[in-house]
Coordinates of C-alpha atoms and ligand atoms in Angstrom, one line a residue:
Chain S
X1 CA 58.1 104.8 136.4
X2 CA 61.1 106.6 138.2
X3 CA 62.3 109.1 140.5
X4 CA 61.8 112.5 139.8
X5 CA 63.9 113.6 136.7
X6 CA 65.1 116.6 138.1
X7 CA 67.8 116.7 140.9
X8 CA 67.2 119.3 143.7
X9 CA 69.9 121.2 145.2
X10 CA 68.3 121.6 148.3
X11 CA 69.4 119.8 151.5
X12 CA 66.4 119.7 153.4
X13 CA 62.9 119.3 151.5
X14 CA 59.2 119.2 152.2
X15 CA 59.0 115.7 152.9
X16 CA 62.3 115.5 154.9
X17 CA 60.7 118.1 157.3
X18 CA 57.4 116.1 157.2
X19 CA 59.5 112.9 158.2
X20 CA 61.4 115.1 160.9
X21 CA 58.1 116.4 162.2
X22 CA 56.3 112.9 162.2
X23 CA 59.2 110.7 163.6
X24 CA 60.4 113.6 166.0
X25 CA 56.8 113.7 167.7
X26 CA 56.1 110.1 167.7
X27 CA 56.9 109.3 171.2
X28 CA 54.1 111.8 172.2
X29 CA 51.7 110.2 170.3
X30 CA 52.6 106.3 169.7
X31 CA 50.6 105.3 172.7
X32 CA 47.7 107.6 172.3
X33 CA 46.9 105.5 168.9
X34 CA 47.3 102.2 170.6
X35 CA 51.2 101.4 169.9
X36 CA 53.9 101.4 172.0
X37 CA 57.2 103.1 172.4
X38 CA 59.5 99.9 171.4
X39 CA 57.6 99.7 168.0
X40 CA 58.9 103.4 167.1
X41 CA 62.5 102.1 167.9
X42 CA 62.1 99.1 165.8
X43 CA 60.6 101.2 162.8
X44 CA 63.4 103.8 163.1
X45 CA 66.3 101.0 163.0
X46 CA 64.5 99.3 160.1
X47 CA 64.0 102.6 158.1
X48 CA 67.8 103.2 158.6
X49 CA 68.6 99.8 157.3
X50 CA 66.0 99.8 154.5
X51 CA 67.1 103.5 153.3
X52 CA 70.7 101.8 153.0
X53 CA 69.4 99.0 151.6
X54 CA 67.5 100.8 148.7
X55 CA 70.9 102.6 147.5
X56 CA 71.4 99.2 146.2
X57 CA 68.0 97.8 145.2
X58 CA 66.1 100.8 144.1
X59 CA 68.8 103.2 142.8
X60 CA 71.5 101.0 141.5
X61 CA 69.3 98.3 140.5
X62 CA 71.5 95.4 142.3
X63 CA 69.2 92.7 143.5
X64 CA 71.0 92.0 146.7
X65 CA 69.1 89.3 148.8
X66 CA 71.6 88.5 151.8
X67 CA 71.5 91.7 153.2
X68 CA 70.2 90.9 156.8
X69 CA 73.6 89.4 157.2
X70 CA 75.1 92.8 157.3
X71 CA 72.6 94.0 160.0
X72 CA 73.7 90.9 162.0
X73 CA 77.3 91.6 161.6
X74 CA 76.6 95.1 162.8
X75 CA 74.9 94.0 166.1
X76 CA 77.8 91.4 166.9
X77 CA 80.3 94.0 166.1
X78 CA 78.4 96.2 168.8
X79 CA 78.3 93.5 171.4
X80 CA 81.8 92.4 170.9
X81 CA 83.3 96.2 170.8
X82 CA 81.4 96.8 174.0
X83 CA 82.2 93.5 176.1
X84 CA 85.7 93.2 174.8
X85 CA 87.1 96.7 173.9
X86 CA 85.5 100.2 175.2
X87 CA 81.9 100.1 176.3
X88 CA 81.5 103.6 174.8
X89 CA 78.4 104.3 172.7
X90 CA 80.1 106.3 169.8
X91 CA 83.1 103.7 169.8
X92 CA 80.8 100.9 169.7
X93 CA 78.7 102.3 166.9
X94 CA 81.8 103.5 164.9
X95 CA 82.9 99.6 165.3
X96 CA 79.7 98.5 164.0
X97 CA 79.9 100.8 160.9
X98 CA 83.7 100.0 160.0
X99 CA 83.6 96.2 160.7
X100 CA 80.6 95.7 158.8
X101 CA 81.7 98.0 156.0
X102 CA 84.8 95.8 155.8
X103 CA 82.8 92.5 155.4
X104 CA 80.6 94.3 153.1
X105 CA 83.8 95.7 151.1
X106 CA 85.3 92.0 151.0
X107 CA 81.9 90.4 150.0
X108 CA 81.5 93.0 147.2
X109 CA 84.9 92.2 145.7
X110 CA 82.9 89.1 144.4
X111 CA 79.6 90.6 143.7
X112 CA 80.4 93.8 141.9
X113 CA 81.4 92.7 138.5
X114 CA 78.3 90.4 138.4
X115 CA 74.8 91.2 137.2
X116 CA 71.2 90.2 137.5
X117 CA 70.4 86.8 138.5
X118 CA 74.1 85.8 139.3
X119 CA 74.4 88.8 141.4
X120 CA 71.4 88.0 143.2
X121 CA 72.5 84.2 143.8
X122 CA 75.9 85.3 144.8
X123 CA 74.5 87.8 147.4
X124 CA 72.2 85.0 148.6
X125 CA 75.2 82.5 149.1
X126 CA 77.1 85.2 150.8
X127 CA 74.3 85.9 153.3
X128 CA 74.1 82.1 153.9
X129 CA 77.9 82.1 154.4
X130 CA 77.8 84.6 157.2
X131 CA 74.6 82.9 158.6
X132 CA 76.5 79.7 158.9
X133 CA 79.8 81.1 160.5
X134 CA 77.6 83.0 162.8
X135 CA 75.9 79.9 163.8
X136 CA 79.1 77.8 164.2
X137 CA 81.4 80.2 165.9
X138 CA 79.8 79.9 169.2
X139 CA 82.9 81.3 171.0
X140 CA 82.2 84.6 169.5
X141 CA 78.6 84.8 168.5
X142 CA 77.2 82.2 171.3
X143 CA 75.4 80.6 168.4
X144 CA 71.6 80.0 168.8
X145 CA 71.7 81.8 172.3
X146 CA 72.8 85.0 170.9
X147 CA 75.0 87.6 172.4
X148 CA 73.3 88.4 175.5
X149 CA 73.2 91.4 177.9
X150 CA 74.2 94.1 175.5
X151 CA 73.9 97.5 177.2
X152 CA 72.2 100.7 176.1
X153 CA 75.2 102.9 176.4
X154 CA 74.9 106.4 177.7
X155 CA 75.2 109.2 175.0
X156 CA 78.3 111.1 175.7
X157 CA 78.3 114.7 174.8
X158 CA 81.2 115.9 176.3
X159 CA 79.4 118.2 178.4
X160 CA 76.5 115.8 179.4
X161 CA 75.7 112.4 179.6
X162 CA 72.4 111.1 178.7
X163 CA 70.9 107.9 179.6
X164 CA 69.1 105.8 176.7
X165 CA 67.8 102.8 178.9
X166 CA 64.3 103.8 178.4
X167 CA 62.5 103.0 174.7
X168 CA 61.5 106.4 174.4
X169 CA 65.1 107.7 175.1
X170 CA 66.5 105.1 173.0
X171 CA 64.0 106.4 170.3
X172 CA 65.5 110.0 170.2
X173 CA 69.1 108.5 169.5
X174 CA 67.7 106.4 166.7
X175 CA 66.0 109.8 165.6
X176 CA 68.9 111.9 165.6
X177 CA 70.8 109.4 163.5
X178 CA 68.0 109.1 161.2
X179 CA 67.7 112.9 160.8
X180 CA 71.3 112.8 159.8
X181 CA 71.3 110.0 157.7
X182 CA 68.3 111.1 155.7
X183 CA 69.7 114.5 154.9
X184 CA 72.9 113.0 153.8
X185 CA 71.3 110.2 151.6
X186 CA 69.1 112.6 150.0
X187 CA 71.8 114.7 149.1
X188 CA 73.9 111.8 147.8
X189 CA 70.9 110.5 145.8
X190 CA 70.6 113.7 144.2
X191 CA 74.4 114.2 143.5
X192 CA 76.4 113.3 140.6
X193 CA 77.4 109.9 142.2
X194 CA 73.5 109.3 142.7
X195 CA 73.0 110.2 139.1
X196 CA 75.7 107.7 138.1
X197 CA 74.0 104.9 140.4
X198 CA 70.5 105.4 138.6
X199 CA 72.7 105.3 135.3
X200 CA 74.0 101.7 136.4
X201 CA 70.4 100.8 137.0
X202 CA 69.1 101.5 133.6
X203 CA 72.3 100.6 131.5
X204 CA 75.3 99.2 132.9
X205 CA 76.9 98.7 129.6
X206 CA 76.4 102.3 128.5
X207 CA 77.9 103.4 131.7
X208 CA 81.1 101.5 131.0
X209 CA 81.2 103.1 127.3
X210 CA 81.0 106.5 128.4
X211 CA 84.1 105.8 130.5
X212 CA 83.1 104.9 134.2
X213 CA 84.6 101.8 135.7
X214 CA 81.2 100.3 136.7
X215 CA 82.8 97.6 138.9
X216 CA 84.1 100.4 141.0
X217 CA 81.2 102.2 141.7
X218 CA 79.1 99.0 142.5
X219 CA 81.6 97.9 145.0
X220 CA 81.5 101.5 146.5
X221 CA 77.8 101.3 146.7
X222 CA 77.6 97.9 148.3
X223 CA 80.2 98.7 150.9
X224 CA 78.4 102.1 151.9
X225 CA 75.1 100.3 152.1
X226 CA 76.9 97.8 154.5
X227 CA 78.2 100.5 156.5
X228 CA 74.6 101.7 157.1
X229 CA 73.3 98.1 157.6
X230 CA 76.0 97.8 160.2
X231 CA 75.0 101.2 161.9
X232 CA 71.3 99.8 161.9
X233 CA 72.6 96.7 163.4
X234 CA 74.6 98.5 166.2
X235 CA 71.3 100.2 167.3
X236 CA 69.3 97.2 166.8
X237 CA 71.9 95.3 169.4
X238 CA 70.9 98.1 172.0
X239 CA 67.2 97.8 171.4
X240 CA 66.9 93.9 171.9
X241 CA 69.7 94.2 174.3
X242 CA 71.4 91.5 172.5
X243 CA 72.4 90.3 169.1
X244 CA 70.7 87.4 167.5
X245 CA 71.2 85.2 164.7
X246 CA 67.8 85.5 163.2
X247 CA 68.0 88.7 161.5
X248 CA 71.1 87.3 159.3
X249 CA 68.5 84.2 157.9
X250 CA 67.4 84.2 154.6
X251 CA 63.9 85.2 155.6
X252 CA 65.0 88.6 157.2
X253 CA 66.9 89.4 154.1
X254 CA 63.7 88.7 152.1
X255 CA 61.6 90.9 154.5
X256 CA 63.7 93.9 153.8
X257 CA 63.3 93.2 150.3
X258 CA 59.6 93.0 150.7
X259 CA 59.4 96.2 152.7
X260 CA 61.2 98.2 150.2
X261 CA 59.3 96.9 147.2
X262 CA 55.9 97.4 148.8
X263 CA 57.0 101.0 149.8
X264 CA 58.0 101.7 146.3
X265 CA 61.9 102.0 146.5
X266 CA 62.2 101.6 142.8
X267 CA 60.5 104.9 142.2
X268 CA 60.8 107.2 145.3
X269 CA 63.5 107.8 148.0
X270 CA 60.6 107.5 150.6
X271 CA 59.8 104.0 149.5
X272 CA 61.8 102.2 152.3
X273 CA 60.1 104.4 154.9
X274 CA 56.8 103.9 153.8
X275 CA 57.4 100.1 153.5
X276 CA 58.7 99.8 156.8
X277 CA 56.1 101.6 158.3
X278 CA 53.5 99.5 156.6
X279 CA 55.3 96.2 157.9
X280 CA 55.4 97.1 161.2
X281 CA 52.0 98.7 161.2
X282 CA 50.8 95.3 159.6
X283 CA 52.4 93.2 162.1
X284 CA 51.0 94.8 165.2
X285 CA 47.7 95.7 163.9
X286 CA 46.8 92.7 161.7
X287 CA 48.9 90.5 164.3
X288 CA 46.3 91.6 167.1
X289 CA 43.8 89.9 165.1
X290 CA 45.3 86.7 163.4
X291 CA 48.6 84.9 164.0
X292 CA 48.8 84.8 160.3
X293 CA 49.1 88.2 159.4
X294 CA 52.6 87.6 157.5
X295 CA 50.5 85.6 155.1
X296 CA 48.1 88.6 154.7
X297 CA 51.1 90.9 154.3
X298 CA 52.5 88.5 151.8
X299 CA 49.2 88.7 149.7
X300 CA 49.1 92.4 149.8
X301 CA 52.5 92.3 148.3
X302 CA 51.4 90.0 145.6
X303 CA 48.5 92.1 144.9
X304 CA 50.7 95.3 144.8
X305 CA 53.1 93.7 142.4
X306 CA 50.4 92.5 140.0
X307 CA 48.4 95.9 140.0
X308 CA 51.1 98.5 141.3
X309 CA 54.6 97.4 141.0
X310 CA 55.7 100.8 141.9
X311 CA 54.3 100.3 145.5
X312 CA 52.8 102.8 147.7
X313 CA 55.4 105.7 146.6
X314 CA 54.2 104.9 143.4
X315 CA 50.4 105.1 144.2
X316 CA 51.1 108.5 145.9
X317 CA 52.9 110.0 142.7
X318 CA 49.8 108.8 140.5
X319 CA 47.5 110.6 142.9
X320 CA 49.8 114.0 143.1
X321 CA 50.0 113.6 139.4
X322 CA 46.4 113.6 138.9
X323 CA 45.7 116.6 141.4
X324 CA 48.2 118.5 139.5
X325 CA 46.6 117.7 136.0
X326 CA 43.4 118.9 137.7
X327 CA 44.8 122.2 138.6
X328 CA 46.4 123.7 135.5
X329 CA 49.4 126.0 135.8
X330 CA 51.1 124.0 138.4
X331 CA 53.6 121.3 137.9
X332 CA 53.1 118.0 139.6
X333 CA 54.8 118.5 143.1
X334 CA 58.1 116.4 143.0
X335 CA 58.0 116.4 146.8
X336 CA 57.8 112.7 147.3
X337 CA 60.1 112.0 144.6
X338 CA 63.9 112.1 144.0
Chain X
X1 CA 101.4 105.9 111.2
X2 CA 97.8 105.3 111.3
X3 CA 95.8 106.7 114.5
X4 CA 94.3 103.3 115.1
X5 CA 95.3 100.1 113.8
X6 CA 94.2 96.5 114.2
X7 CA 96.2 93.6 113.1
X8 CA 95.2 89.8 112.7
X9 CA 92.2 90.1 115.0
X10 CA 90.5 86.8 115.5
X11 CA 87.5 86.1 117.6
X12 CA 85.2 83.2 118.3
X13 CA 82.0 82.4 120.4
X14 CA 82.1 78.8 121.2
X15 CA 83.2 77.1 118.3
X16 CA 81.8 79.7 115.8
X17 CA 84.5 81.9 114.3
X18 CA 83.1 85.2 113.9
X19 CA 86.3 87.1 113.1
X20 CA 89.0 85.2 111.2
X21 CA 91.9 87.5 110.6
X22 CA 90.8 91.4 110.6
X23 CA 93.3 93.9 109.7
X24 CA 92.3 97.6 109.6
X25 CA 93.8 101.2 109.9
X26 CA 92.4 104.1 110.2
X27 CA 94.1 107.5 109.4
X28 CA 93.4 110.6 111.7
X29 CA 90.9 113.0 110.3
X30 CA 89.6 110.5 108.0
X31 CA 86.0 108.9 107.6
X32 CA 86.3 105.3 107.1
X33 CA 83.5 103.3 106.4
X34 CA 82.7 99.8 107.0
X35 CA 80.1 97.4 105.1
X36 CA 79.2 93.8 104.7
X37 CA 76.5 91.6 104.7
X38 CA 74.4 90.8 108.0
X39 CA 76.1 88.6 110.4
X40 CA 79.4 89.5 108.7
X41 CA 80.7 90.2 111.9
X42 CA 80.9 94.0 111.7
X43 CA 79.3 94.8 115.1
X44 CA 81.5 92.2 116.6
X45 CA 84.5 93.8 115.0
X46 CA 83.4 97.3 116.7
X47 CA 83.0 95.3 120.0
X48 CA 86.4 94.0 120.0
X49 CA 87.9 97.4 119.0
X50 CA 86.2 99.3 121.6
X51 CA 87.0 96.8 124.6
X52 CA 83.6 95.1 125.0
X53 CA 85.2 91.8 124.0
X54 CA 88.8 90.9 124.4
X55 CA 89.9 89.3 120.8
X56 CA 91.4 85.6 121.1
X57 CA 94.1 86.8 118.8
X58 CA 95.5 90.0 117.5
X59 CA 96.3 93.3 118.6
X60 CA 94.8 96.9 118.8
X61 CA 97.0 100.1 118.8
X62 CA 95.7 103.9 119.3
X63 CA 97.8 106.8 119.0
X64 CA 100.7 104.7 120.2
X65 CA 99.1 102.8 122.8
X66 CA 98.7 98.9 122.6
X67 CA 94.9 99.0 124.0
X68 CA 94.3 95.2 123.3
X69 CA 92.2 93.7 126.0
X70 CA 91.7 97.2 127.8
X71 CA 88.3 97.7 129.7
X72 CA 85.8 99.8 127.7
X73 CA 86.0 102.6 130.4
X74 CA 89.9 102.9 129.7
X75 CA 89.3 103.0 126.2
X76 CA 87.0 105.7 126.2
X77 CA 89.2 107.7 128.9
X78 CA 91.9 107.3 126.0
X79 CA 89.8 109.1 123.5
X80 CA 87.7 106.6 121.8
X81 CA 83.8 106.2 121.7
X82 CA 81.0 104.5 120.3
X83 CA 77.5 104.6 119.4
X84 CA 75.2 101.4 119.3
X85 CA 73.4 99.8 116.6
X86 CA 70.7 98.7 119.0
X87 CA 70.1 101.8 121.1
X88 CA 72.0 101.9 124.3
X89 CA 70.5 104.9 126.4
X90 CA 69.2 105.7 130.0
X91 CA 65.8 105.4 129.4
X92 CA 64.7 106.9 132.5
X93 CA 66.6 109.8 132.0
X94 CA 65.8 113.2 130.0
X95 CA 67.9 113.7 126.8
X96 CA 70.2 116.2 128.5
X97 CA 70.9 114.1 131.4
X98 CA 71.9 111.2 128.9
X99 CA 74.6 113.6 127.8
X100 CA 75.5 114.7 131.1
X101 CA 76.4 111.6 132.5
X102 CA 78.7 111.0 129.6
X103 CA 80.5 114.3 130.1
X104 CA 84.1 113.9 131.1
X105 CA 83.8 117.0 133.5
X106 CA 80.9 115.2 135.4
X107 CA 82.8 111.9 135.3
X108 CA 85.7 113.4 137.0
X109 CA 83.4 114.4 140.0
X110 CA 81.7 111.2 139.8
X111 CA 82.5 110.6 143.6
X112 CA 80.9 113.9 144.5
X113 CA 78.1 113.0 146.7
X114 CA 77.4 116.6 148.1
X115 CA 76.3 118.8 145.2
X116 CA 73.3 118.7 142.5
X117 CA 74.7 118.2 139.1
X118 CA 71.7 120.4 138.1
X119 CA 73.3 123.1 139.8
X120 CA 76.4 122.5 137.5
X121 CA 75.4 125.0 134.9
X122 CA 78.8 124.6 132.7
X123 CA 78.0 120.8 132.4
X124 CA 74.2 121.9 131.5
X125 CA 75.5 124.1 128.9
X126 CA 77.9 121.9 127.2
X127 CA 75.3 118.9 127.3
X128 CA 72.9 121.5 125.5
X129 CA 75.4 122.5 122.9
X130 CA 76.2 118.9 121.9
X131 CA 72.3 118.2 121.8
X132 CA 71.9 121.1 119.4
X133 CA 74.7 119.6 117.3
X134 CA 72.8 116.4 116.7
X135 CA 69.6 118.4 116.1
X136 CA 67.8 118.0 119.3
X137 CA 67.6 121.5 120.4
X138 CA 64.3 122.2 122.4
X139 CA 64.1 118.4 123.2
X140 CA 66.4 118.4 126.3
X141 CA 64.1 118.0 128.8
X142 CA 61.9 115.5 127.1
X143 CA 62.3 111.9 128.7
X144 CA 64.2 109.3 126.4
X145 CA 61.2 107.2 126.3
X146 CA 59.2 109.9 124.8
X147 CA 61.6 110.8 122.0
X148 CA 60.8 109.6 118.5
X149 CA 62.9 107.0 117.1
X150 CA 64.8 109.1 114.9
X151 CA 65.7 111.6 118.0
X152 CA 66.8 108.4 120.0
X153 CA 69.2 107.5 117.1
X154 CA 70.6 111.2 117.2
X155 CA 70.9 111.1 121.0
X156 CA 72.9 108.0 120.7
X157 CA 75.5 109.9 118.8
X158 CA 75.2 112.7 121.1
X159 CA 75.9 110.7 124.2
X160 CA 79.0 109.0 122.2
X161 CA 80.0 112.6 121.3
X162 CA 79.8 113.8 124.9
X163 CA 82.9 111.8 126.0
X164 CA 84.8 114.3 123.8
X165 CA 86.3 111.1 121.6
X166 CA 89.3 111.8 119.2
X167 CA 87.9 108.6 117.3
X168 CA 84.5 107.8 117.2
X169 CA 82.9 104.4 115.9
X170 CA 79.2 104.5 114.7
X171 CA 77.2 101.4 114.1
X172 CA 74.6 101.8 111.3
X173 CA 73.4 105.2 112.2
X174 CA 70.8 105.3 109.5
X175 CA 69.2 102.2 110.7
X176 CA 65.4 102.5 110.5
X177 CA 65.6 106.5 109.7
X178 CA 63.5 108.1 107.0
X179 CA 65.1 110.0 104.0
X180 CA 64.8 113.4 106.0
X181 CA 66.2 112.1 108.9
X182 CA 68.9 110.5 106.9
X183 CA 69.9 113.4 105.0
X184 CA 70.1 115.5 108.2
X185 CA 72.2 112.8 109.9
X186 CA 74.7 113.1 106.7
X187 CA 75.0 116.7 107.4
X188 CA 75.9 116.1 111.1
X189 CA 78.5 113.4 110.2
X190 CA 79.7 115.7 107.7
X191 CA 80.2 118.6 110.5
X192 CA 81.8 116.0 113.0
X193 CA 84.0 114.6 110.6
X194 CA 85.9 118.3 110.7
X195 CA 87.1 117.5 114.1
X196 CA 86.8 113.9 114.7
X197 CA 88.2 110.6 113.2
X198 CA 85.1 108.6 112.3
X199 CA 84.8 104.7 111.7
X200 CA 81.1 104.1 110.6
X201 CA 79.3 100.8 109.9
X202 CA 76.6 101.6 107.2
X203 CA 74.2 99.4 105.4
X204 CA 72.8 102.3 103.2
X205 CA 75.6 102.5 100.5
X206 CA 74.4 105.7 99.1
X207 CA 75.0 107.4 102.6
X208 CA 78.3 105.6 103.0
X209 CA 79.9 106.2 99.5
X210 CA 78.8 110.0 100.0
X211 CA 80.7 110.5 103.1
X212 CA 83.5 107.9 103.2
X213 CA 87.2 108.7 102.5
X214 CA 88.0 105.0 102.6
X215 CA 85.8 101.8 102.9
X216 CA 86.4 98.2 104.2
X217 CA 84.3 95.3 103.1
X218 CA 84.3 93.0 106.0
X219 CA 82.8 89.3 104.7
X220 CA 83.4 85.7 106.4
X221 CA 85.4 87.6 108.9
X222 CA 87.9 89.1 107.1
X223 CA 88.6 92.3 105.2
X224 CA 87.8 91.2 101.7
X225 CA 88.3 94.4 99.9
X226 CA 89.3 97.7 100.8
X227 CA 89.7 101.3 99.0
X228 CA 88.2 104.5 98.2
X229 CA 84.7 104.8 97.3
X230 CA 85.3 105.0 93.6
X231 CA 87.8 102.1 93.7
X232 CA 85.1 100.0 95.4
X233 CA 82.4 100.8 93.1
X234 CA 84.1 98.5 90.8
X235 CA 84.5 95.7 93.2
X236 CA 82.6 92.4 92.2
X237 CA 81.1 92.0 95.7
X238 CA 80.0 95.4 95.9
X239 CA 78.5 95.2 92.3
X240 CA 76.8 92.1 93.0
X241 CA 75.0 93.3 96.3
X242 CA 72.9 95.6 94.3
X243 CA 73.8 99.2 95.3
X244 CA 70.5 100.5 94.4
X245 CA 71.7 102.8 91.7
X246 CA 75.1 103.7 93.2
X247 CA 76.8 103.4 89.8
Ligands
LIG1 N1 77.9 87.9 122.2 C1 78.0 86.8 121.2 N2 77.7 85.5 121.4 C2 77.4 84.7 120.2 N3 77.5 85.0 119.1 C3 77.6 86.0 118.8 C4 77.7 87.3 119.8 N4 77.9 88.4 119.1 C5 77.6 88.1 117.9 N5 77.6 87.0 117.6 C6 77.7 86.2 116.3 O1 78.4 86.7 115.4 C7 78.0 86.9 113.9 C8 78.2 88.1 113.7 O2 77.4 89.0 114.3 P1 77.5 90.7 114.2 O3 79.0 91.2 114.5 O4 76.5 91.3 114.8 O5 77.2 90.9 112.6 P2 77.0 92.2 111.7 O6 77.0 93.3 112.8 O7 78.0 92.2 110.7 O8 75.4 92.1 111.2 C9 76.4 86.6 114.2 O9 76.3 85.0 113.8 C10 76.2 86.7 115.5 O10 75.2 85.5 116.0
LIG2 MG1 75.6 94.8 113.2

């Protein structure tokens, strides 16, 4: 059970194109299937967050269970940059990324020489510390009330200025960011650096014994993952038109783990995307029938872990392998893998 | 002066003293053997020499540097590599990728996030050469989990070699191998010996005595005997521990 063994040299692959087409056309069909524009915004923001998170969990094998804190920090940073410094979209998004990366870099100093359960416990501890600070430091975060009235700042293109007040408009900003990020992350996971991250997951000791300072790479990937969480947080602040503490809670940190595992982040680059989509669809579709939808989602998780720990992507890989086996002469499509 | 020298190494785990007082010296170009009963502290000794554990006392010198307490990756970069008694590979990777990761040229671009490593044909060629050397030609693309036990043992050495060491520590390379595979391994070690200084822990005394220039016997956390294979054949401990027709 693993990502495809062969690394691609391509910048854009079939599945990337497919995802760009699906997400790119979503505002045109999402209402037709009974859903709504804001859902698309949420999905893309969480996809961005989860793709970054999977660098840690799926690729490097680092069980980081307090990651929601960094989404929250990104959202606060966006709001504060907007209110206190300069209400410019690019500036505020950059602030989200840089501030969150700094928090991540400092946290990673304490985490990166730990492994396994100790890493997990420390990541939870840091998540809780940040949650606690955010809830008590009310001058800055406004505590339980949240940081209200964050604006969806217009997109400055130099020659033009685009409004993103409307959900479908905001969606396209998220989509543009997703498109860049997915290509960059695809390349990264198929690069020497990505190859090394997966080696760390498999055998941290041996990585050190072939000459790599493992701690440095764990620190780097943690910081990078936090930077991406910050980016998602900045977008989330605009989506919600506020920054709230709840995403920093242990529960939300757990939900992103759940999403990534259900989707199959351990075996596929696309695991986080599938998992996030499934989560939000389940929330809205199951949620329309029952208030206890999260219970059913949780049960689905349990069943999947018991029967198919590789998640949705794992099921897909099995199917495509079987199909390839039935058609001799063609090798299994590596499309969804990597 | 010896290429590698350990002086007065002492290592304990809790209140169990595993290495009491180890003194070892390895000359450049030689193949040194280490033997001793199970639990004598041989692997622990390797772990201290290669940076996995810091010794409680004593010093380690390599080629003029005091490397005592250095982190493993620094020791590797200085030119020392090791294979493991219990296999320590990248199980989800192919044989080739196990070697590729360990190549210095790949290591030097480990923060490269833009290029595909499979496009680096120089690294691929280098890795294939190493696999060929350890007898894994034709098995490059096979996943480690699908390799036979003997092939994995060979790969264990291939990965250690990939770092391009001047000094190679090998921990019980024949463990679990059949006679055919053991003979091939002996050939490989003969060949490696021409370019690399080697230190080998080995249980199979026929194998060890046939290859080593000098042998040290570790027991009770100390080097209790040291000499050429011929000298050691006369050693009472070596004689007593039945060397299956060595004499
Ligand atoms: N990390 C460790 N923690 C505690 N005890 C250890 C550790 N490593 C080795 N030992 C102990 O040290 C002793 C020597 O082990 P080892 O060096 O593996 O022996 P050998 O390789 O000579 O068979 C054993 O009693 C073992 O239990
Ligand atoms: Mg041993």
